[in-house]
Structures are given as structure tokens and as C-alpha cells.
Tab-separated table of C-alpha atoms in Angstrom:
chain	number	residue	atom	x	y	z
A	1	UNK	CA	28.577	33.565	-65.028
A	2	UNK	CA	30.842	32.077	-67.667
A	3	UNK	CA	33.690	34.196	-66.264
A	4	UNK	CA	33.465	32.666	-62.787
A	5	UNK	CA	32.908	29.169	-64.174
A	6	UNK	CA	36.057	29.455	-66.317
A	7	UNK	CA	38.005	30.905	-63.398
A	8	UNK	CA	37.008	28.121	-61.002
A	9	UNK	CA	37.720	25.516	-63.688
A	10	UNK	CA	41.186	26.945	-64.357
A	11	UNK	CA	42.105	27.071	-60.658
A	12	UNK	CA	40.881	23.503	-60.143
A	13	UNK	CA	42.651	22.259	-63.268
A	14	UNK	CA	39.416	21.094	-64.897
A	15	UNK	CA	39.658	20.256	-68.581
A	16	UNK	CA	36.813	21.688	-70.655
A	17	UNK	CA	35.422	19.762	-73.634
A	18	UNK	CA	33.331	21.473	-76.313
A	19	UNK	CA	30.603	19.459	-78.083
A	20	UNK	CA	28.436	20.269	-81.086
A	21	UNK	CA	25.015	19.669	-79.533
A	22	UNK	CA	23.481	20.061	-76.084
A	23	UNK	CA	22.197	16.483	-76.060
A	24	UNK	CA	25.777	15.286	-76.509
A	25	UNK	CA	26.832	17.367	-73.503
A	26	UNK	CA	24.419	15.742	-71.048
A	27	UNK	CA	25.019	12.233	-72.408
A	28	UNK	CA	28.775	12.799	-72.107
A	29	UNK	CA	28.360	14.116	-68.557
A	30	UNK	CA	26.251	11.054	-67.704
A	31	UNK	CA	28.986	8.758	-69.003
A	32	UNK	CA	31.687	10.680	-67.137
A	33	UNK	CA	29.700	10.577	-63.894
A	34	UNK	CA	29.213	6.824	-64.138
A	35	UNK	CA	32.878	6.141	-64.881
A	36	UNK	CA	34.322	8.453	-62.226
A	37	UNK	CA	31.573	8.057	-59.601
A	38	UNK	CA	31.749	11.846	-59.195
A	39	UNK	CA	29.489	14.738	-60.171
A	40	UNK	CA	30.107	15.608	-63.833
A	41	UNK	CA	29.172	19.199	-64.779
A	42	UNK	CA	28.175	20.491	-68.196
A	43	UNK	CA	27.279	23.999	-69.388
A	44	UNK	CA	24.203	24.500	-71.573
A	45	UNK	CA	22.958	27.512	-73.516
A	46	UNK	CA	19.475	29.038	-73.176
A	47	UNK	CA	16.094	28.259	-74.720
A	48	UNK	CA	16.347	25.320	-77.157
A	49	UNK	CA	19.703	24.505	-75.596
A	50	UNK	CA	17.809	23.660	-72.410
A	51	UNK	CA	15.182	21.585	-74.214
A	52	UNK	CA	17.822	19.810	-76.334
A	53	UNK	CA	19.707	18.521	-73.290
A	54	UNK	CA	16.739	16.783	-71.647
A	55	UNK	CA	17.319	13.309	-73.168
A	56	UNK	CA	20.669	12.982	-71.443
A	57	UNK	CA	19.189	14.228	-68.185
A	58	UNK	CA	16.351	11.694	-68.334
A	59	UNK	CA	18.883	8.894	-68.865
A	60	UNK	CA	21.033	10.160	-65.988
A	61	UNK	CA	17.986	10.294	-63.717
A	62	UNK	CA	17.101	6.687	-64.568
A	63	UNK	CA	20.687	5.560	-63.883
A	64	UNK	CA	21.137	7.589	-60.662
A	65	UNK	CA	24.020	9.311	-62.385
A	66	UNK	CA	25.392	12.447	-60.624
A	67	UNK	CA	25.294	15.086	-63.361
A	68	UNK	CA	25.223	18.864	-62.824
A	69	UNK	CA	23.773	21.062	-65.580
A	70	UNK	CA	24.651	24.765	-65.524
A	71	UNK	CA	22.146	26.398	-67.874
A	72	UNK	CA	21.882	29.916	-69.215
A	73	UNK	CA	18.417	31.529	-69.441
A	74	UNK	CA	16.662	34.574	-70.828
A	75	UNK	CA	16.719	37.676	-68.565
A	76	UNK	CA	14.541	37.316	-65.475
A	77	UNK	CA	12.710	40.545	-66.299
A	78	UNK	CA	11.313	38.900	-69.450
A	79	UNK	CA	9.715	35.944	-67.620
A	80	UNK	CA	6.263	36.931	-68.893
A	81	UNK	CA	7.367	38.428	-72.164
A	82	UNK	CA	8.037	36.529	-75.379
A	83	UNK	CA	11.813	36.674	-75.751
A	84	UNK	CA	14.372	35.357	-78.252
A	85	UNK	CA	13.695	31.640	-78.871
A	86	UNK	CA	10.786	31.462	-76.457
A	87	UNK	CA	10.276	31.375	-72.733
A	88	UNK	CA	12.114	28.230	-71.654
A	89	UNK	CA	12.728	27.986	-67.920
A	90	UNK	CA	14.899	25.148	-66.673
A	91	UNK	CA	12.914	24.861	-63.438
A	92	UNK	CA	9.841	23.953	-65.486
A	93	UNK	CA	11.481	21.914	-68.244
A	94	UNK	CA	13.615	19.812	-65.893
A	95	UNK	CA	10.763	18.898	-63.510
A	96	UNK	CA	10.832	15.131	-63.017
A	97	UNK	CA	14.184	14.541	-64.736
A	98	UNK	CA	16.420	16.167	-62.105
A	99	UNK	CA	16.560	15.762	-58.358
A	100	UNK	CA	16.412	19.525	-58.041
A	101	UNK	CA	16.758	22.545	-60.318
A	102	UNK	CA	17.506	25.942	-58.769
A	103	UNK	CA	17.433	29.392	-60.371
A	104	UNK	CA	20.139	31.867	-59.367
A	105	UNK	CA	19.039	35.510	-59.492
A	106	UNK	CA	21.982	36.999	-57.569
A	107	UNK	CA	25.624	36.614	-58.587
A	108	UNK	CA	26.582	36.425	-54.909
A	109	UNK	CA	24.870	33.031	-54.572
A	110	UNK	CA	26.295	31.334	-57.668
A	111	UNK	CA	29.221	29.568	-56.025
A	112	UNK	CA	27.272	28.454	-52.946
A	113	UNK	CA	24.490	27.111	-55.194
A	114	UNK	CA	27.084	25.376	-57.361
A	115	UNK	CA	28.505	23.648	-54.268
A	116	UNK	CA	25.032	22.741	-52.983
A	117	UNK	CA	23.866	21.213	-56.267
A	118	UNK	CA	27.212	19.481	-56.815
A	119	UNK	CA	26.874	17.764	-53.437
A	120	UNK	CA	23.161	17.025	-53.876
A	121	UNK	CA	23.874	15.114	-57.096
A	122	UNK	CA	26.169	12.819	-55.090
A	123	UNK	CA	23.757	12.350	-52.176
A	124	UNK	CA	21.772	9.061	-52.360
A	125	UNK	CA	19.519	8.622	-54.140
A	126	UNK	CA	22.005	10.085	-56.591
A	127	UNK	CA	20.898	11.823	-59.744
A	128	UNK	CA	21.223	14.931	-61.900
A	129	UNK	CA	20.797	18.457	-60.557
A	130	UNK	CA	20.706	21.769	-62.402
A	131	UNK	CA	21.412	25.464	-61.921
A	132	UNK	CA	19.826	28.051	-64.232
A	133	UNK	CA	21.436	31.477	-64.555
A	134	UNK	CA	19.326	34.241	-66.169
A	135	UNK	CA	20.985	36.564	-68.642
A	136	UNK	CA	20.757	39.615	-66.390
A	137	UNK	CA	22.367	37.735	-63.481
A	138	UNK	CA	25.347	36.787	-65.615
A	139	UNK	CA	25.494	40.332	-67.063
A	140	UNK	CA	25.675	41.761	-63.548
A	141	UNK	CA	28.409	39.272	-62.664
A	142	UNK	CA	30.424	40.160	-65.769
A	143	UNK	CA	30.747	43.719	-64.448
A	144	UNK	CA	32.622	42.512	-61.344
A	145	UNK	CA	36.390	42.990	-61.909
A	146	UNK	CA	38.369	39.745	-62.209
A	147	UNK	CA	40.357	40.250	-58.994
A	148	UNK	CA	37.230	41.179	-57.017
A	149	UNK	CA	35.394	38.116	-58.376
A	150	UNK	CA	38.252	35.819	-57.385
A	151	UNK	CA	38.370	37.043	-53.791
A	152	UNK	CA	34.569	37.163	-53.563
A	153	UNK	CA	34.058	33.593	-54.743
A	154	UNK	CA	37.423	31.895	-54.334
A	155	UNK	CA	38.308	28.553	-55.918
A	156	UNK	CA	35.800	26.718	-53.746
A	157	UNK	CA	36.124	23.681	-51.498
A	158	UNK	CA	34.713	20.391	-52.795
A	159	UNK	CA	36.702	18.070	-50.535
A	160	UNK	CA	33.602	17.103	-48.543
A	161	UNK	CA	31.581	15.885	-51.503
A	162	UNK	CA	32.540	12.249	-50.991
A	163	UNK	CA	29.904	9.976	-49.503
A	164	UNK	CA	30.542	8.664	-46.025
A	165	UNK	CA	30.968	4.928	-45.444
A	166	UNK	CA	27.748	4.659	-43.464
A	167	UNK	CA	26.981	1.321	-41.826
A	168	UNK	CA	23.833	-0.314	-40.474
A	169	UNK	CA	23.112	-1.503	-36.931
A	170	UNK	CA	25.405	-4.561	-36.535
A	171	UNK	CA	22.699	-6.518	-34.694
A	172	UNK	CA	20.245	-5.978	-37.556
A	173	UNK	CA	22.848	-6.995	-40.165
A	174	UNK	CA	23.641	-10.174	-38.222
A	175	UNK	CA	19.953	-11.061	-37.928
A	176	UNK	CA	19.416	-10.478	-41.653
A	177	UNK	CA	22.477	-12.538	-42.663
A	178	UNK	CA	21.389	-15.475	-40.501
A	179	UNK	CA	17.920	-15.246	-42.029
A	180	UNK	CA	19.378	-15.349	-45.566
A	181	UNK	CA	21.685	-18.284	-44.796
A	182	UNK	CA	18.795	-20.296	-43.359
A	183	UNK	CA	17.131	-20.362	-46.772
A	184	UNK	CA	16.994	-23.450	-48.983
A	185	UNK	CA	17.590	-21.559	-52.242
A	186	UNK	CA	19.162	-18.177	-51.443
A	187	UNK	CA	20.204	-15.634	-54.043
A	188	UNK	CA	21.793	-12.215	-54.477
A	189	UNK	CA	20.547	-9.648	-57.005
A	190	UNK	CA	23.017	-6.775	-57.312
A	191	UNK	CA	22.633	-3.414	-59.035
A	192	UNK	CA	24.207	-0.073	-59.856
A	193	UNK	CA	25.155	0.992	-56.325
A	194	UNK	CA	27.659	-1.866	-56.183
A	195	UNK	CA	29.599	0.098	-58.803
A	196	UNK	CA	28.960	3.576	-57.408
A	197	UNK	CA	30.099	2.475	-53.927
A	198	UNK	CA	33.120	0.559	-55.326
A	199	UNK	CA	31.931	-2.703	-53.783
A	200	UNK	CA	32.763	-5.195	-56.566
A	201	UNK	CA	35.516	-6.958	-54.588
A	202	UNK	CA	33.264	-7.316	-51.544
A	203	UNK	CA	30.434	-8.747	-53.651
A	204	UNK	CA	32.792	-11.363	-55.109
A	205	UNK	CA	34.108	-12.212	-51.655
A	206	UNK	CA	30.617	-12.717	-50.200
A	207	UNK	CA	29.460	-14.829	-53.142
A	208	UNK	CA	32.582	-17.009	-53.151
A	209	UNK	CA	32.548	-17.402	-49.363
A	210	UNK	CA	28.916	-18.478	-49.180
A	211	UNK	CA	28.452	-20.027	-52.634
A	212	UNK	CA	25.184	-18.118	-53.021
A	213	UNK	CA	24.296	-17.636	-56.718
A	214	UNK	CA	24.244	-14.025	-57.837
A	215	UNK	CA	22.580	-12.087	-60.646
A	216	UNK	CA	24.162	-8.735	-61.547
A	217	UNK	CA	22.220	-6.014	-63.338
A	218	UNK	CA	23.050	-2.777	-65.129
A	219	UNK	CA	26.333	-1.265	-63.903
A	220	UNK	CA	26.934	-4.183	-61.538
A	221	UNK	CA	27.365	-6.495	-64.543
A	222	UNK	CA	30.904	-7.809	-64.606
A	223	UNK	CA	31.403	-7.456	-60.848
A	224	UNK	CA	31.220	-11.251	-60.878
A	225	UNK	CA	32.710	-12.954	-63.928
A	226	UNK	CA	29.816	-13.922	-66.176
A	227	UNK	CA	31.514	-17.255	-66.905
A	228	UNK	CA	31.453	-17.992	-63.164
A	229	UNK	CA	28.913	-20.761	-62.391
A	230	UNK	CA	27.625	-18.627	-59.497
A	231	UNK	CA	26.665	-15.816	-61.903
A	232	UNK	CA	23.114	-16.539	-63.018
A	233	UNK	CA	23.103	-14.158	-65.952
A	234	UNK	CA	21.565	-14.288	-69.410
A	235	UNK	CA	18.329	-16.161	-70.032
A	236	UNK	CA	18.844	-18.244	-66.879
A	237	UNK	CA	17.948	-15.266	-64.697
A	238	UNK	CA	14.238	-16.106	-64.903
A	239	UNK	CA	14.692	-19.564	-63.381
A	240	UNK	CA	17.005	-18.106	-60.765
A	241	UNK	CA	14.765	-15.226	-59.681
A	242	UNK	CA	11.638	-17.368	-59.536
A	243	UNK	CA	13.468	-20.230	-57.830
A	244	UNK	CA	14.890	-18.286	-54.851
A	245	UNK	CA	13.090	-18.705	-51.562
A	246	UNK	CA	15.129	-15.923	-49.902
A	247	UNK	CA	17.153	-13.261	-51.672
A	248	UNK	CA	19.300	-10.222	-51.012
A	249	UNK	CA	18.588	-7.166	-53.175
A	250	UNK	CA	21.896	-5.313	-53.143
A	251	UNK	CA	22.070	-1.714	-54.338
A	252	UNK	CA	19.513	-2.203	-57.115
A	253	UNK	CA	16.833	0.424	-57.624
A	254	UNK	CA	14.015	-1.709	-59.004
A	255	UNK	CA	12.094	-0.179	-61.875
A	256	UNK	CA	10.608	-0.816	-65.304
A	257	UNK	CA	13.316	-3.271	-66.372
A	258	UNK	CA	12.498	-5.370	-63.280
A	259	UNK	CA	8.716	-5.047	-63.687
A	260	UNK	CA	8.658	-2.861	-60.562
A	261	UNK	CA	8.865	-5.893	-58.260
A	262	UNK	CA	5.982	-7.899	-59.711
A	263	UNK	CA	5.892	-11.554	-60.868
A	264	UNK	CA	6.689	-13.249	-63.180
A	265	UNK	CA	10.065	-11.457	-63.123
A	266	UNK	CA	10.194	-12.060	-59.357
A	267	UNK	CA	9.228	-15.206	-57.483
A	268	UNK	CA	5.713	-15.183	-56.090
A	269	UNK	CA	6.782	-16.741	-52.787
A	270	UNK	CA	10.273	-15.222	-52.479
A	271	UNK	CA	11.094	-13.124	-49.411
A	272	UNK	CA	13.773	-10.420	-49.470
A	273	UNK	CA	16.428	-8.404	-47.719
A	274	UNK	CA	16.828	-5.003	-49.368
A	275	UNK	CA	20.248	-3.412	-48.832
A	276	UNK	CA	20.161	0.094	-50.316
A	277	UNK	CA	22.107	3.329	-50.096
A	278	UNK	CA	18.973	5.182	-48.995
A	279	UNK	CA	15.354	4.428	-48.085
A	280	UNK	CA	14.116	6.104	-51.259
A	281	UNK	CA	15.570	3.192	-53.266
A	282	UNK	CA	13.706	0.516	-51.306
A	283	UNK	CA	11.079	-1.184	-53.491
A	284	UNK	CA	7.717	-1.324	-51.726
A	285	UNK	CA	6.144	-4.024	-53.911
A	286	UNK	CA	8.481	-6.857	-52.862
A	287	UNK	CA	7.819	-8.965	-49.772
A	288	UNK	CA	10.683	-7.611	-47.676
A	289	UNK	CA	11.646	-8.901	-44.238
A	290	UNK	CA	14.736	-6.716	-43.693
A	291	UNK	CA	15.839	-3.264	-44.847
A	292	UNK	CA	19.523	-2.389	-44.509
A	293	UNK	CA	20.518	1.194	-45.300
A	294	UNK	CA	24.100	2.346	-45.825
A	295	UNK	CA	27.085	2.440	-48.118
A	296	UNK	CA	27.031	-0.833	-50.098
A	297	UNK	CA	30.740	-1.474	-49.614
A	298	UNK	CA	30.373	-0.996	-45.862
A	299	UNK	CA	27.237	-3.160	-45.673
A	300	UNK	CA	28.968	-5.982	-47.554
A	301	UNK	CA	31.953	-5.823	-45.209
A	302	UNK	CA	29.547	-6.146	-42.280
A	303	UNK	CA	27.868	-9.150	-43.920
A	304	UNK	CA	31.182	-10.843	-44.695
A	305	UNK	CA	32.318	-10.501	-41.081
A	306	UNK	CA	28.995	-11.948	-39.888
A	307	UNK	CA	29.422	-14.967	-42.176
A	308	UNK	CA	32.973	-15.545	-40.934
A	309	UNK	CA	31.872	-15.201	-37.297
A	310	UNK	CA	29.380	-18.010	-37.984
A	311	UNK	CA	32.350	-20.262	-38.815
A	312	UNK	CA	31.632	-20.455	-42.552
A	313	UNK	CA	34.902	-20.786	-44.484
A	314	UNK	CA	33.616	-22.310	-47.707
A	315	UNK	CA	30.256	-22.671	-49.490
A	316	UNK	CA	27.862	-24.890	-47.476
A	317	UNK	CA	27.142	-28.232	-49.170
A	318	UNK	CA	23.414	-27.945	-48.448
A	319	UNK	CA	23.141	-25.653	-51.491
A	320	UNK	CA	24.992	-27.981	-53.908
A	321	UNK	CA	21.803	-28.980	-55.751
A	322	UNK	CA	20.678	-25.362	-55.960
A	323	UNK	CA	24.023	-24.282	-57.410
A	324	UNK	CA	23.928	-27.161	-59.896
A	325	UNK	CA	20.427	-26.147	-60.955
A	326	UNK	CA	21.671	-22.640	-61.752
A	327	UNK	CA	24.703	-23.907	-63.678
A	328	UNK	CA	22.562	-26.401	-65.608
A	329	UNK	CA	20.031	-23.677	-66.424
A	330	UNK	CA	22.770	-21.491	-67.892
A	331	UNK	CA	24.018	-24.408	-69.975
A	332	UNK	CA	20.509	-25.227	-71.152
A	333	UNK	CA	19.789	-21.710	-72.403
A	334	UNK	CA	23.224	-21.342	-73.985
A	335	UNK	CA	22.613	-24.518	-75.980
A	336	UNK	CA	19.154	-23.342	-77.010
A	337	UNK	CA	20.584	-20.079	-78.317
A	338	UNK	CA	23.336	-21.879	-80.213
A	339	UNK	CA	20.742	-24.087	-81.876
A	340	UNK	CA	18.526	-21.099	-82.654
A	341	UNK	CA	21.293	-19.027	-84.206
A	342	UNK	CA	22.581	-21.930	-86.328
A	343	UNK	CA	19.269	-21.831	-88.192
A	344	UNK	CA	19.785	-18.124	-88.887
A	345	UNK	CA	22.968	-18.534	-90.907
A	346	UNK	CA	22.534	-17.508	-94.531
A	347	UNK	CA	19.169	-15.871	-93.895
A	348	UNK	CA	18.644	-12.209	-94.744
A	349	UNK	CA	18.016	-9.740	-93.297
A	350	UNK	CA	20.545	-10.795	-90.678
A	351	UNK	CA	19.008	-11.315	-87.236
A	352	UNK	CA	20.649	-9.313	-84.378
A	353	UNK	CA	20.933	-12.552	-82.381
A	354	UNK	CA	23.292	-13.959	-85.026
A	355	UNK	CA	25.188	-10.658	-85.231
A	356	UNK	CA	25.731	-10.834	-81.486
A	357	UNK	CA	27.049	-14.374	-81.726
A	358	UNK	CA	29.381	-13.648	-84.642
A	359	UNK	CA	30.750	-10.527	-82.958
A	360	UNK	CA	31.303	-12.486	-79.758
A	361	UNK	CA	33.155	-15.279	-81.559
A	362	UNK	CA	35.450	-12.825	-83.364
A	363	UNK	CA	36.192	-10.881	-80.166
A	364	UNK	CA	36.869	-14.108	-78.249
A	365	UNK	CA	38.745	-16.199	-80.808
A	366	UNK	CA	40.553	-13.653	-82.960
A	367	UNK	CA	40.936	-10.650	-80.662
A	368	UNK	CA	41.424	-12.703	-77.466
A	369	UNK	CA	38.803	-10.588	-75.661
A	370	UNK	CA	41.036	-7.514	-76.024
A	371	UNK	CA	38.230	-5.353	-77.394
A	372	UNK	CA	35.298	-3.296	-76.235
A	373	UNK	CA	32.121	-3.438	-78.314
A	374	UNK	CA	29.529	-0.671	-78.334
A	375	UNK	CA	25.994	-1.105	-79.686
A	376	UNK	CA	23.330	1.534	-80.264
A	377	UNK	CA	20.024	-0.243	-80.719
A	378	UNK	CA	17.093	-0.998	-78.439
A	379	UNK	CA	15.879	-4.325	-79.844
A	380	UNK	CA	19.334	-5.354	-81.017
A	381	UNK	CA	20.839	-4.833	-77.573
A	382	UNK	CA	18.446	-7.398	-76.084
A	383	UNK	CA	20.162	-10.091	-78.132
A	384	UNK	CA	23.649	-8.623	-78.412
A	385	UNK	CA	24.364	-8.237	-74.697
A	386	UNK	CA	23.507	-11.872	-74.026
A	387	UNK	CA	26.575	-12.749	-76.076
A	388	UNK	CA	28.949	-9.939	-75.220
């Protein structure tokens, strides 16, 4: 199996990176998949190699990150026999943390399964997939001469792995947009699919055209400048989410970090449009009046054209007080945090809230924002990311 994998990688010009631990491999693949918006493969050894890589897979599953794990396994004939480091089967271990895990028991199906799982990882709802290759399958494959293997499997064709720019029924989009614009306190809550579908520019255009405040979460953060008054980030998000009477959920798979759609994170009386890449990402707890399914970039383009067709060329004045409320809320919480962290100076142990502020001030004032900060800490990140 390794022979064909190396051969395909060489033909395709794929650079291989060796890491010291299987957990590192899946975390690195997760990061690569998020940055490139493409399926990122990694190769894992058998037994404890399979169990070691599960943390990265679980994270990729939570982030809808398109990762492909190619895992070696003990020989299939030893399935019910204690062997080597124990009977670890990827199909069992990866249940619940991959979209699908398939076991290849014939070398003739390796490349077709590789293609299938590569594409499946990219198909919304995106997420990690895995292929397990038993020892005896790879042994059989290693006996195929190099030339025969090349002509049998070929370099492969992955040109059709990109997602199509699917749109929604124009009449339904128009009805939903008019419904949103008729609200007294509308809002937009954007999530990871804005990044995966490369829709940042369209999100900014819609927000600036309508003047509707927007809250960006997870990988959508930064799509709208967080210093922009229309970005209701930080501690002000609570007032924003509970204050909306109508809101557009845009490419955000709602989960634990959003209390699964329940108050008090969400407004008790708020009604929603959910625009998602697939129906599986639609949250069923929120009071939803419209569901729009399609590529987020394409859906936003449809919405923008609807707004323009309605004659809107600049933010409607009827939402001036609502926009001011959001801006004032951001200012209020920023001042509260400044006052809170001033009292922390000189106190040990140093509070992570103060560390976040000091790091922010150095990056802003001395490094002129020309720096990227990375933090590894669960509690600390809650404070740190509010500053940076």
C-alpha cells in the first residue's frame, strides 16, 4: 500500500512531511485542510498508531475539516486472534469521529476507495474520512511489479473534487431576504462555511450594503474587521444575539459552543433564516422560518442581488438606533474589561485576562500588528482571544 501511495504522491508532486507522533499527524492534517479548504491526507501506522491519532480526528470532525486518514492494520486473517499490539480496527475506533471509515481488503480497490473517501471528506457536511489497509492487503500489493501497479492504478483524477457553486431557488431567497429586511433589529451570525466556501468578501458586501450588524464565529472570525462597528464581537455578542428580532444564520453549524440553539445564548423571541451548505447542518432547536441550502458564496451573491433589486444602495436609517446600541455595547464591555484588568496589575499569579491585554498592547503598539499569536490553553483562550 505504501508503494502505491508513494507513487501517486510522486506523480502528483505531493510533498510528504514526517512527524514524530500520530496525534501530530492528524492535527497537522486538520490545520492543512482548514487553510487550503481541500482534503488533507495523512498516513498512520497500525494498532496504537490508530488510537493515538483519534484526538486530531475528533477535532477535525467538530470543525468540519476535510481530513483523510490512511491507516495500516493487522492482517485480516487475525481479526479474532490476539496479534502484535492488540486488535485495533479503525472501523471500530473511528466510529463517531469520522464521516465514514472503510476497510480495503483487495489491492484492486485501493485507488477507487482513496478517490471516494477523498471526495466524501469534501462533501457537505464536510469532515474526516478514513481508509484502513490490513497488513495482508498491503503485502499482496507489494508483490505487484512497479510498472504493472502504475498502469493498473494510474496517477488518479481528482479534478472533480471541488464543490459546485450550488444555489437556492431565487424566489425563496428573495422571500427570505425581504423577511429579514422587514425586521426591526436584524442580525447576521456567520460561521465556518463562510471560510470554507471563500465567501468573506460577499459577507462584507452584504453587511456594508444593508448595515445589518454581524457576529462572526470560529473560522469566520476576521471576515469582517473586528474593529468595524457592525461587528458585534467579544462580550457584546450576548446583547446582540438576544436583541435580534430576526437573524440570518450563515454557514454556522450550531453546537456546544452555541448551547445547541437554546437561550440564553439565543434570543427567546428571535426568528431565523438558516443558510447552510447542507440540510444536515440546519439546527432544529431554533425557531426557523426559512432554510436556504447551497454554497455560501453563491447564496450570498443571490442575497446581495435581491437587496440591490429592492433599490437599497446604503444602510437604511431605520436601523440607526439598533446599530448604535451594538456599537455602544461593544464600548461598554471594552471599558469594563479595561477597568477589570487595571486591578490585576502587580497581582500574582498573573491572570490570563491581563496577559491577553499586555500581549495585545505589545502586538499593536510595538509590532504594529505585524505578528501572529498562538495560544494553547482552554481557560486562558477565553480571555486571550477577546483581546487578540
